[in-house]
mmCIF file of C-alpha atoms in Angstrom:
data_model
loop_
_atom_site.group_PDB
_atom_site.id
_atom_site.type_symbol
_atom_site.label_atom_id
_atom_site.label_comp_id
_atom_site.label_asym_id
_atom_site.label_seq_id
_atom_site.Cartn_x
_atom_site.Cartn_y
_atom_site.Cartn_z
ATOM 1 C CA UNK A 1 -23.772 58.915 -42.304
ATOM 2 C CA UNK A 2 -27.024 60.398 -41.258
ATOM 3 C CA UNK A 3 -30.122 58.369 -40.366
ATOM 4 C CA UNK A 4 -32.438 58.076 -43.437
ATOM 5 C CA UNK A 5 -36.136 57.336 -43.607
ATOM 6 C CA UNK A 6 -37.108 56.930 -47.207
ATOM 7 C CA UNK A 7 -37.161 53.387 -48.598
ATOM 8 C CA UNK A 8 -35.442 54.565 -51.957
ATOM 9 C CA UNK A 9 -32.598 56.125 -50.016
ATOM 10 C CA UNK A 10 -32.287 53.039 -47.764
ATOM 11 C CA UNK A 11 -32.063 50.787 -50.791
ATOM 12 C CA UNK A 12 -29.390 53.006 -52.334
ATOM 13 C CA UNK A 13 -27.435 52.722 -49.147
ATOM 14 C CA UNK A 14 -28.009 49.029 -48.963
ATOM 15 C CA UNK A 15 -26.644 48.528 -52.509
ATOM 16 C CA UNK A 16 -23.578 50.697 -51.426
ATOM 17 C CA UNK A 17 -23.131 48.385 -48.546
ATOM 18 C CA UNK A 18 -23.287 45.138 -50.631
ATOM 19 C CA UNK A 19 -20.910 46.729 -53.205
ATOM 20 C CA UNK A 20 -18.469 47.544 -50.471
ATOM 21 C CA UNK A 21 -18.667 44.130 -48.909
ATOM 22 C CA UNK A 22 -18.272 42.611 -52.245
ATOM 23 C CA UNK A 23 -14.871 44.086 -52.692
ATOM 24 C CA UNK A 24 -13.431 42.079 -49.920
ATOM 25 C CA UNK A 25 -12.773 38.787 -51.600
ATOM 26 C CA UNK A 26 -10.713 40.390 -54.514
ATOM 27 C CA UNK A 27 -8.502 42.337 -51.966
ATOM 28 C CA UNK A 28 -8.262 39.567 -49.267
ATOM 29 C CA UNK A 29 -7.424 36.757 -51.673
ATOM 30 C CA UNK A 30 -3.848 38.009 -52.467
ATOM 31 C CA UNK A 31 -3.269 38.248 -48.780
ATOM 32 C CA UNK A 32 -4.406 34.715 -48.136
ATOM 33 C CA UNK A 33 -2.396 33.269 -51.009
ATOM 34 C CA UNK A 34 0.689 35.059 -49.641
ATOM 35 C CA UNK A 35 0.463 33.199 -46.426
ATOM 36 C CA UNK A 36 -1.921 35.269 -44.266
ATOM 37 C CA UNK A 37 -4.220 33.087 -42.055
ATOM 38 C CA UNK A 38 -7.857 34.003 -42.349
ATOM 39 C CA UNK A 39 -7.916 34.859 -38.631
ATOM 40 C CA UNK A 40 -5.052 37.374 -39.180
ATOM 41 C CA UNK A 41 -6.694 39.015 -42.274
ATOM 42 C CA UNK A 42 -10.080 39.315 -40.604
ATOM 43 C CA UNK A 43 -8.651 40.612 -37.414
ATOM 44 C CA UNK A 44 -6.605 43.113 -39.193
ATOM 45 C CA UNK A 45 -9.512 44.379 -41.376
ATOM 46 C CA UNK A 46 -11.951 44.608 -38.446
ATOM 47 C CA UNK A 47 -9.475 46.396 -36.115
ATOM 48 C CA UNK A 48 -8.252 48.814 -38.793
ATOM 49 C CA UNK A 49 -11.848 49.515 -39.984
ATOM 50 C CA UNK A 50 -13.005 50.143 -36.450
ATOM 51 C CA UNK A 51 -10.125 52.563 -35.789
ATOM 52 C CA UNK A 52 -10.663 54.478 -39.113
ATOM 53 C CA UNK A 53 -14.327 55.057 -37.897
ATOM 54 C CA UNK A 54 -13.444 55.889 -34.320
ATOM 55 C CA UNK A 55 -12.665 59.738 -34.907
ATOM 56 C CA UNK A 56 -15.917 60.188 -36.748
ATOM 57 C CA UNK A 57 -17.714 58.093 -34.164
ATOM 58 C CA UNK A 58 -16.313 60.297 -31.305
ATOM 59 C CA UNK A 59 -17.413 63.507 -33.143
ATOM 60 C CA UNK A 60 -21.036 61.975 -33.720
ATOM 61 C CA UNK A 61 -21.341 61.114 -30.014
ATOM 62 C CA UNK A 62 -20.486 64.715 -28.955
ATOM 63 C CA UNK A 63 -19.907 63.507 -25.527
ATOM 64 C CA UNK A 64 -23.218 61.719 -25.246
ATOM 65 C CA UNK A 65 -21.653 58.667 -23.765
ATOM 66 C CA UNK A 66 -25.072 57.723 -22.251
ATOM 67 C CA UNK A 67 -26.246 56.773 -25.823
ATOM 68 C CA UNK A 68 -23.396 54.341 -26.104
ATOM 69 C CA UNK A 69 -24.070 53.026 -22.617
ATOM 70 C CA UNK A 70 -27.825 52.440 -23.399
ATOM 71 C CA UNK A 71 -26.839 50.522 -26.533
ATOM 72 C CA UNK A 72 -24.108 48.531 -24.704
ATOM 73 C CA UNK A 73 -25.819 45.145 -25.178
ATOM 74 C CA UNK A 74 -26.547 45.901 -28.784
ATOM 75 C CA UNK A 75 -22.951 46.691 -29.341
ATOM 76 C CA UNK A 76 -21.739 43.506 -27.479
ATOM 77 C CA UNK A 77 -24.163 41.269 -29.477
ATOM 78 C CA UNK A 78 -23.026 42.848 -32.668
ATOM 79 C CA UNK A 79 -19.316 42.341 -31.785
ATOM 80 C CA UNK A 80 -19.652 38.774 -30.435
ATOM 81 C CA UNK A 81 -22.294 37.352 -32.839
ATOM 82 C CA UNK A 82 -22.280 39.703 -35.876
ATOM 83 C CA UNK A 83 -18.542 39.971 -36.186
ATOM 84 C CA UNK A 84 -16.702 37.238 -34.252
ATOM 85 C CA UNK A 85 -18.992 34.177 -34.391
ATOM 86 C CA UNK A 86 -19.901 34.833 -38.082
ATOM 87 C CA UNK A 87 -16.315 35.018 -39.186
ATOM 88 C CA UNK A 88 -14.999 32.228 -36.914
ATOM 89 C CA UNK A 89 -17.683 29.717 -37.802
ATOM 90 C CA UNK A 90 -17.449 30.482 -41.503
ATOM 91 C CA UNK A 91 -13.712 29.959 -41.624
ATOM 92 C CA UNK A 92 -14.198 26.851 -39.443
ATOM 93 C CA UNK A 93 -16.673 25.633 -41.994
ATOM 94 C CA UNK A 94 -14.519 26.090 -45.069
ATOM 95 C CA UNK A 95 -11.756 23.888 -43.382
ATOM 96 C CA UNK A 96 -13.819 20.820 -44.201
ATOM 97 C CA UNK A 97 -16.455 21.868 -46.789
ATOM 98 C CA UNK A 98 -16.146 23.821 -50.095
ATOM 99 C CA UNK A 99 -16.131 27.545 -49.844
ATOM 100 C CA UNK A 100 -19.107 27.824 -52.276
ATOM 101 C CA UNK A 101 -21.189 25.519 -50.034
ATOM 102 C CA UNK A 102 -20.274 27.472 -46.870
ATOM 103 C CA UNK A 103 -21.087 30.819 -48.534
ATOM 104 C CA UNK A 104 -24.348 29.541 -49.923
ATOM 105 C CA UNK A 105 -25.429 28.353 -46.554
ATOM 106 C CA UNK A 106 -24.364 31.634 -44.761
ATOM 107 C CA UNK A 107 -26.243 33.746 -47.263
ATOM 108 C CA UNK A 108 -29.457 31.910 -46.650
ATOM 109 C CA UNK A 109 -29.806 34.198 -43.626
ATOM 110 C CA UNK A 110 -32.729 36.110 -45.222
ATOM 111 C CA UNK A 111 -34.683 32.885 -45.447
ATOM 112 C CA UNK A 112 -33.949 32.239 -41.768
ATOM 113 C CA UNK A 113 -35.397 35.728 -40.983
ATOM 114 C CA UNK A 114 -38.540 34.901 -42.995
ATOM 115 C CA UNK A 115 -38.932 31.561 -41.157
ATOM 116 C CA UNK A 116 -38.447 33.005 -37.782
ATOM 117 C CA UNK A 117 -41.001 35.752 -38.523
ATOM 118 C CA UNK A 118 -43.407 33.123 -39.710
ATOM 119 C CA UNK A 119 -42.982 31.146 -36.627
ATOM 120 C CA UNK A 120 -43.253 34.009 -34.153
ATOM 121 C CA UNK A 121 -46.122 35.862 -35.811
ATOM 122 C CA UNK A 122 -47.855 32.627 -36.908
ATOM 123 C CA UNK A 123 -48.745 34.302 -40.152
ATOM 124 C CA UNK A 124 -47.908 32.818 -43.443
ATOM 125 C CA UNK A 125 -45.453 35.230 -45.378
ATOM 126 C CA UNK A 126 -47.095 36.997 -48.301
ATOM 127 C CA UNK A 127 -46.867 35.306 -51.644
ATOM 128 C CA UNK A 128 -44.428 37.978 -52.885
ATOM 129 C CA UNK A 129 -42.086 37.212 -49.968
ATOM 130 C CA UNK A 130 -42.083 33.495 -50.805
ATOM 131 C CA UNK A 131 -41.685 34.160 -54.546
ATOM 132 C CA UNK A 132 -38.793 36.570 -53.686
ATOM 133 C CA UNK A 133 -37.127 33.913 -51.547
ATOM 134 C CA UNK A 134 -37.296 31.378 -54.415
ATOM 135 C CA UNK A 135 -35.874 33.869 -56.870
ATOM 136 C CA UNK A 136 -33.136 34.922 -54.341
ATOM 137 C CA UNK A 137 -32.066 31.381 -53.701
ATOM 138 C CA UNK A 138 -32.145 30.429 -57.374
ATOM 139 C CA UNK A 139 -29.885 33.479 -58.059
ATOM 140 C CA UNK A 140 -27.485 32.658 -55.353
ATOM 141 C CA UNK A 141 -27.119 29.127 -56.833
ATOM 142 C CA UNK A 142 -26.390 30.473 -60.235
ATOM 143 C CA UNK A 143 -23.834 33.119 -58.996
ATOM 144 C CA UNK A 144 -22.071 30.803 -56.576
ATOM 145 C CA UNK A 145 -22.474 27.681 -58.723
ATOM 146 C CA UNK A 146 -24.777 24.715 -58.557
ATOM 147 C CA UNK A 147 -21.790 22.614 -57.488
ATOM 148 C CA UNK A 148 -22.280 24.213 -54.002
ATOM 149 C CA UNK A 149 -24.959 21.661 -53.275
ATOM 150 C CA UNK A 150 -23.290 18.399 -52.565
ATOM 151 C CA UNK A 151 -22.770 15.823 -49.835
ATOM 152 C CA UNK A 152 -20.225 17.165 -47.444
ATOM 153 C CA UNK A 153 -18.738 16.832 -43.883
ATOM 154 C CA UNK A 154 -21.760 17.339 -41.341
ATOM 155 C CA UNK A 155 -19.471 19.163 -38.872
ATOM 156 C CA UNK A 156 -18.588 21.664 -41.582
ATOM 157 C CA UNK A 157 -22.227 21.991 -42.412
ATOM 158 C CA UNK A 158 -23.011 22.744 -38.754
ATOM 159 C CA UNK A 159 -20.374 25.452 -38.601
ATOM 160 C CA UNK A 160 -21.835 26.998 -41.830
ATOM 161 C CA UNK A 161 -25.310 27.043 -40.347
ATOM 162 C CA UNK A 162 -23.824 28.729 -37.211
ATOM 163 C CA UNK A 163 -22.405 31.436 -39.464
ATOM 164 C CA UNK A 164 -25.823 31.828 -41.128
ATOM 165 C CA UNK A 165 -27.249 32.420 -37.670
ATOM 166 C CA UNK A 166 -24.618 34.979 -36.929
ATOM 167 C CA UNK A 167 -25.276 36.756 -40.275
ATOM 168 C CA UNK A 168 -29.059 36.847 -39.510
ATOM 169 C CA UNK A 169 -28.391 38.187 -36.087
ATOM 170 C CA UNK A 170 -26.262 41.077 -37.501
ATOM 171 C CA UNK A 171 -29.224 42.213 -39.635
ATOM 172 C CA UNK A 172 -31.693 41.875 -36.660
ATOM 173 C CA UNK A 173 -29.436 43.886 -34.366
ATOM 174 C CA UNK A 174 -28.531 46.385 -37.024
ATOM 175 C CA UNK A 175 -32.197 47.070 -37.643
ATOM 176 C CA UNK A 176 -32.978 47.883 -33.986
ATOM 177 C CA UNK A 177 -33.849 51.513 -33.120
ATOM 178 C CA UNK A 178 -30.769 53.556 -32.768
ATOM 179 C CA UNK A 179 -31.902 55.427 -29.516
ATOM 180 C CA UNK A 180 -29.431 58.248 -30.194
ATOM 181 C CA UNK A 181 -26.459 56.135 -31.282
ATOM 182 C CA UNK A 182 -25.358 56.981 -34.750
ATOM 183 C CA UNK A 183 -24.569 54.071 -37.280
ATOM 184 C CA UNK A 184 -20.959 55.204 -37.314
ATOM 185 C CA UNK A 185 -20.544 55.025 -33.577
ATOM 186 C CA UNK A 186 -22.358 51.644 -33.440
ATOM 187 C CA UNK A 187 -20.177 50.256 -36.165
ATOM 188 C CA UNK A 188 -17.033 51.572 -34.808
ATOM 189 C CA UNK A 189 -17.680 50.328 -31.326
ATOM 190 C CA UNK A 190 -18.795 46.877 -32.646
ATOM 191 C CA UNK A 191 -15.785 46.589 -34.940
ATOM 192 C CA UNK A 192 -13.161 47.573 -32.323
ATOM 193 C CA UNK A 193 -14.633 45.228 -29.727
ATOM 194 C CA UNK A 194 -15.025 42.411 -32.236
ATOM 195 C CA UNK A 195 -11.418 42.902 -33.483
ATOM 196 C CA UNK A 196 -10.007 42.810 -29.989
ATOM 197 C CA UNK A 197 -11.849 39.479 -29.270
ATOM 198 C CA UNK A 198 -10.614 37.969 -32.537
ATOM 199 C CA UNK A 199 -7.050 39.212 -31.813
ATOM 200 C CA UNK A 200 -7.320 37.659 -28.431
ATOM 201 C CA UNK A 201 -8.487 34.318 -29.827
ATOM 202 C CA UNK A 202 -5.368 34.411 -32.198
ATOM 203 C CA UNK A 203 -2.762 35.412 -29.607
ATOM 204 C CA UNK A 204 -4.017 32.747 -27.146
ATOM 205 C CA UNK A 205 -3.509 30.153 -30.099
ATOM 206 C CA UNK A 206 -7.245 29.193 -30.266
ATOM 207 C CA UNK A 207 -7.120 30.388 -33.830
ATOM 208 C CA UNK A 208 -4.115 30.546 -36.260
ATOM 209 C CA UNK A 209 -2.643 34.042 -36.583
ATOM 210 C CA UNK A 210 -0.007 34.323 -39.154
ATOM 211 C CA UNK A 211 0.983 37.046 -41.717
ATOM 212 C CA UNK A 212 3.682 37.881 -44.303
ATOM 213 C CA UNK A 213 4.883 41.368 -45.351
ATOM 214 C CA UNK A 214 6.033 41.368 -48.988
ATOM 215 C CA UNK A 215 4.629 42.737 -52.302
ATOM 216 C CA UNK A 216 1.514 41.122 -53.608
ATOM 217 C CA UNK A 217 0.075 40.959 -57.185
ATOM 218 C CA UNK A 218 -3.146 42.672 -57.784
ATOM 219 C CA UNK A 219 -4.691 43.663 -61.010
ATOM 220 C CA UNK A 220 -1.515 42.904 -62.850
ATOM 221 C CA UNK A 221 0.882 44.952 -60.723
ATOM 222 C CA UNK A 222 2.824 44.358 -57.623
ATOM 223 C CA UNK A 223 1.772 46.326 -54.495
ATOM 224 C CA UNK A 224 2.985 46.524 -50.905
ATOM 225 C CA UNK A 225 0.972 44.177 -48.662
ATOM 226 C CA UNK A 226 -0.604 46.921 -46.725
ATOM 227 C CA UNK A 227 -2.391 48.434 -49.782
ATOM 228 C CA UNK A 228 -4.976 45.746 -50.321
ATOM 229 C CA UNK A 229 -5.326 45.413 -46.417
ATOM 230 C CA UNK A 230 -6.115 49.114 -46.071
ATOM 231 C CA UNK A 231 -8.589 49.029 -49.008
ATOM 232 C CA UNK A 232 -10.419 46.106 -47.541
ATOM 233 C CA UNK A 233 -10.364 47.714 -43.997
ATOM 234 C CA UNK A 234 -11.699 51.004 -45.242
ATOM 235 C CA UNK A 235 -14.069 50.144 -48.041
ATOM 236 C CA UNK A 236 -15.035 46.488 -47.326
ATOM 237 C CA UNK A 237 -15.258 46.976 -43.614
ATOM 238 C CA UNK A 238 -15.587 50.538 -42.302
ATOM 239 C CA UNK A 239 -17.804 51.874 -45.167
ATOM 240 C CA UNK A 240 -19.598 48.592 -45.650
ATOM 241 C CA UNK A 241 -20.652 48.143 -42.019
ATOM 242 C CA UNK A 242 -21.804 51.791 -41.653
ATOM 243 C CA UNK A 243 -23.851 51.544 -44.886
ATOM 244 C CA UNK A 244 -25.256 48.125 -43.860
ATOM 245 C CA UNK A 245 -26.403 49.294 -40.547
ATOM 246 C CA UNK A 246 -27.805 52.530 -41.923
ATOM 247 C CA UNK A 247 -29.742 50.647 -44.464
ATOM 248 C CA UNK A 248 -31.018 48.056 -41.952
ATOM 249 C CA UNK A 249 -32.352 50.762 -39.749
ATOM 250 C CA UNK A 250 -34.228 52.258 -42.773
ATOM 251 C CA UNK A 251 -35.412 49.056 -44.401
ATOM 252 C CA UNK A 252 -35.794 46.603 -41.624
ATOM 253 C CA UNK A 253 -33.863 43.323 -41.185
ATOM 254 C CA UNK A 254 -35.773 41.304 -43.774
ATOM 255 C CA UNK A 255 -35.444 43.676 -46.864
ATOM 256 C CA UNK A 256 -31.866 44.696 -45.892
ATOM 257 C CA UNK A 257 -30.795 41.077 -45.752
ATOM 258 C CA UNK A 258 -32.252 40.431 -49.179
ATOM 259 C CA UNK A 259 -30.411 43.378 -50.690
ATOM 260 C CA UNK A 260 -27.219 42.098 -49.064
ATOM 261 C CA UNK A 261 -27.236 39.078 -51.387
ATOM 262 C CA UNK A 262 -26.082 41.420 -54.164
ATOM 263 C CA UNK A 263 -22.770 41.063 -52.381
ATOM 264 C CA UNK A 264 -22.008 37.877 -54.267
ATOM 265 C CA UNK A 265 -22.766 39.551 -57.668
ATOM 266 C CA UNK A 266 -20.423 42.496 -56.874
ATOM 267 C CA UNK A 267 -17.771 39.964 -55.626
ATOM 268 C CA UNK A 268 -17.969 38.068 -58.898
ATOM 269 C CA UNK A 269 -17.600 41.327 -60.789
ATOM 270 C CA UNK A 270 -14.596 42.578 -58.781
ATOM 271 C CA UNK A 271 -13.012 39.101 -59.024
ATOM 272 C CA UNK A 272 -13.398 39.451 -62.899
ATOM 273 C CA UNK A 273 -12.057 42.940 -63.032
ATOM 274 C CA UNK A 274 -9.071 42.615 -60.487
ATOM 275 C CA UNK A 275 -8.209 38.948 -60.517
ATOM 276 C CA UNK A 276 -9.019 37.925 -63.980
ATOM 277 C CA UNK A 277 -11.512 35.299 -62.947
ATOM 278 C CA UNK A 278 -14.056 34.264 -65.530
ATOM 279 C CA UNK A 279 -17.574 35.738 -65.317
ATOM 280 C CA UNK A 280 -20.127 33.299 -66.633
ATOM 281 C CA UNK A 281 -23.477 34.349 -68.287
ATOM 282 C CA UNK A 282 -25.241 32.174 -65.690
ATOM 283 C CA UNK A 283 -23.868 34.308 -63.047
ATOM 284 C CA UNK A 284 -25.306 37.347 -64.669
ATOM 285 C CA UNK A 285 -28.630 35.586 -64.889
ATOM 286 C CA UNK A 286 -28.270 34.772 -61.163
ATOM 287 C CA UNK A 287 -27.737 38.541 -60.489
ATOM 288 C CA UNK A 288 -30.928 39.273 -62.319
ATOM 289 C CA UNK A 289 -32.849 36.667 -60.233
ATOM 290 C CA UNK A 290 -31.575 38.098 -57.048
ATOM 291 C CA UNK A 291 -32.741 41.603 -58.194
ATOM 292 C CA UNK A 292 -36.087 40.092 -58.950
ATOM 293 C CA UNK A 293 -36.242 38.541 -55.438
ATOM 294 C CA UNK A 294 -35.397 41.837 -53.894
ATOM 295 C CA UNK A 295 -38.076 43.686 -55.934
ATOM 296 C CA UNK A 296 -40.649 41.112 -54.823
ATOM 297 C CA UNK A 297 -39.780 41.445 -51.096
ATOM 298 C CA UNK A 298 -39.837 45.181 -51.296
ATOM 299 C CA UNK A 299 -43.227 44.988 -52.972
ATOM 300 C CA UNK A 300 -44.566 42.814 -50.059
ATOM 301 C CA UNK A 301 -43.967 45.505 -47.603
ATOM 302 C CA UNK A 302 -43.027 44.933 -43.982
ATOM 303 C CA UNK A 303 -46.217 43.925 -42.166
ATOM 304 C CA UNK A 304 -44.692 40.425 -41.243
ATOM 305 C CA UNK A 305 -41.241 41.811 -40.397
ATOM 306 C CA UNK A 306 -39.426 40.135 -37.602
ATOM 307 C CA UNK A 307 -41.445 41.334 -34.617
ATOM 308 C CA UNK A 308 -40.056 44.053 -32.421
ATOM 309 C CA UNK A 309 -41.335 42.532 -29.164
ATOM 310 C CA UNK A 310 -39.097 39.520 -29.728
ATOM 311 C CA UNK A 311 -36.057 41.799 -30.165
ATOM 312 C CA UNK A 312 -36.390 43.745 -26.974
ATOM 313 C CA UNK A 313 -34.264 40.979 -25.324
ATOM 314 C CA UNK A 314 -31.261 42.093 -27.319
ATOM 315 C CA UNK A 315 -30.856 45.281 -25.158
ATOM 316 C CA UNK A 316 -31.750 43.796 -21.833
ATOM 317 C CA UNK A 317 -28.976 43.144 -19.368
ATOM 318 C CA UNK A 318 -30.280 39.531 -18.784
ATOM 319 C CA UNK A 319 -29.907 38.782 -22.410
ATOM 320 C CA UNK A 320 -26.482 40.242 -22.578
ATOM 321 C CA UNK A 321 -25.372 38.122 -19.568
ATOM 322 C CA UNK A 322 -26.593 35.007 -21.346
ATOM 323 C CA UNK A 323 -24.615 35.820 -24.426
ATOM 324 C CA UNK A 324 -21.549 36.502 -22.495
ATOM 325 C CA UNK A 325 -21.815 33.288 -20.567
ATOM 326 C CA UNK A 326 -21.855 31.306 -23.798
ATOM 327 C CA UNK A 327 -18.305 32.748 -24.506
#
């Protein structure tokens, strides 16, 4: 996918990314119900997705390995924080708190970006950004379910907030200038490295790694186990990450993160179409509120976007060393 500069094209690609990410739940759920551990399913989708992109990434590089070397810390941060930490902490959270609660907290990442920009620029966000944030949170509550707000285990909440930070970091890193590295090459390298780290955590026993290999029910028919896995690896991972990174470069981290909230709307639609789960009118209303929030944030412009000067650390060797030390 080539670099784009127009906001309209960026929004279209961002919606494509959200739609692609939104398919993951409907295709991963049969694997989990058949006995796959979350670590195994995520590791498989990330590794396969990265390998699918690898040939295209190599072509896009055209031997310009210096571009990959210049972006090495960006790739490492994406792999460790944007892929591994986000996934690990999310699945750690749902061990003790409801999935809806963990998902709601993780998807508050756009609000975290607004708050950080507020703190670092010392400028109150525009009224449209605040209105869009209220609309987006209200829409999330309706789509995910008001029951997501409840008294739950504090450790699980802490894990969910860590997943939110990882999700926000993904958008910040994805929005950085490419400096010659294509979105495909960036996504492929981050996914392959992230998948290897996840696999290592599973093999060493730090995370459970189990899988089964029988037929699975999907959309009323029985399919081999690898069919939903390949779909989620290609569509929900490879295409989704490339589209998300491309959109973030074009739109900036804040607007791209708000558009990503449409993922929960698409997830509900695919669960209704493929798994027969009920689609409530309140969820449709929630989707409309999220769209309203996105429209408000877009209209506000990007004058108080997360400041670029605060992001330069992401590509410095010192910052990369600090990240690696935390692992």
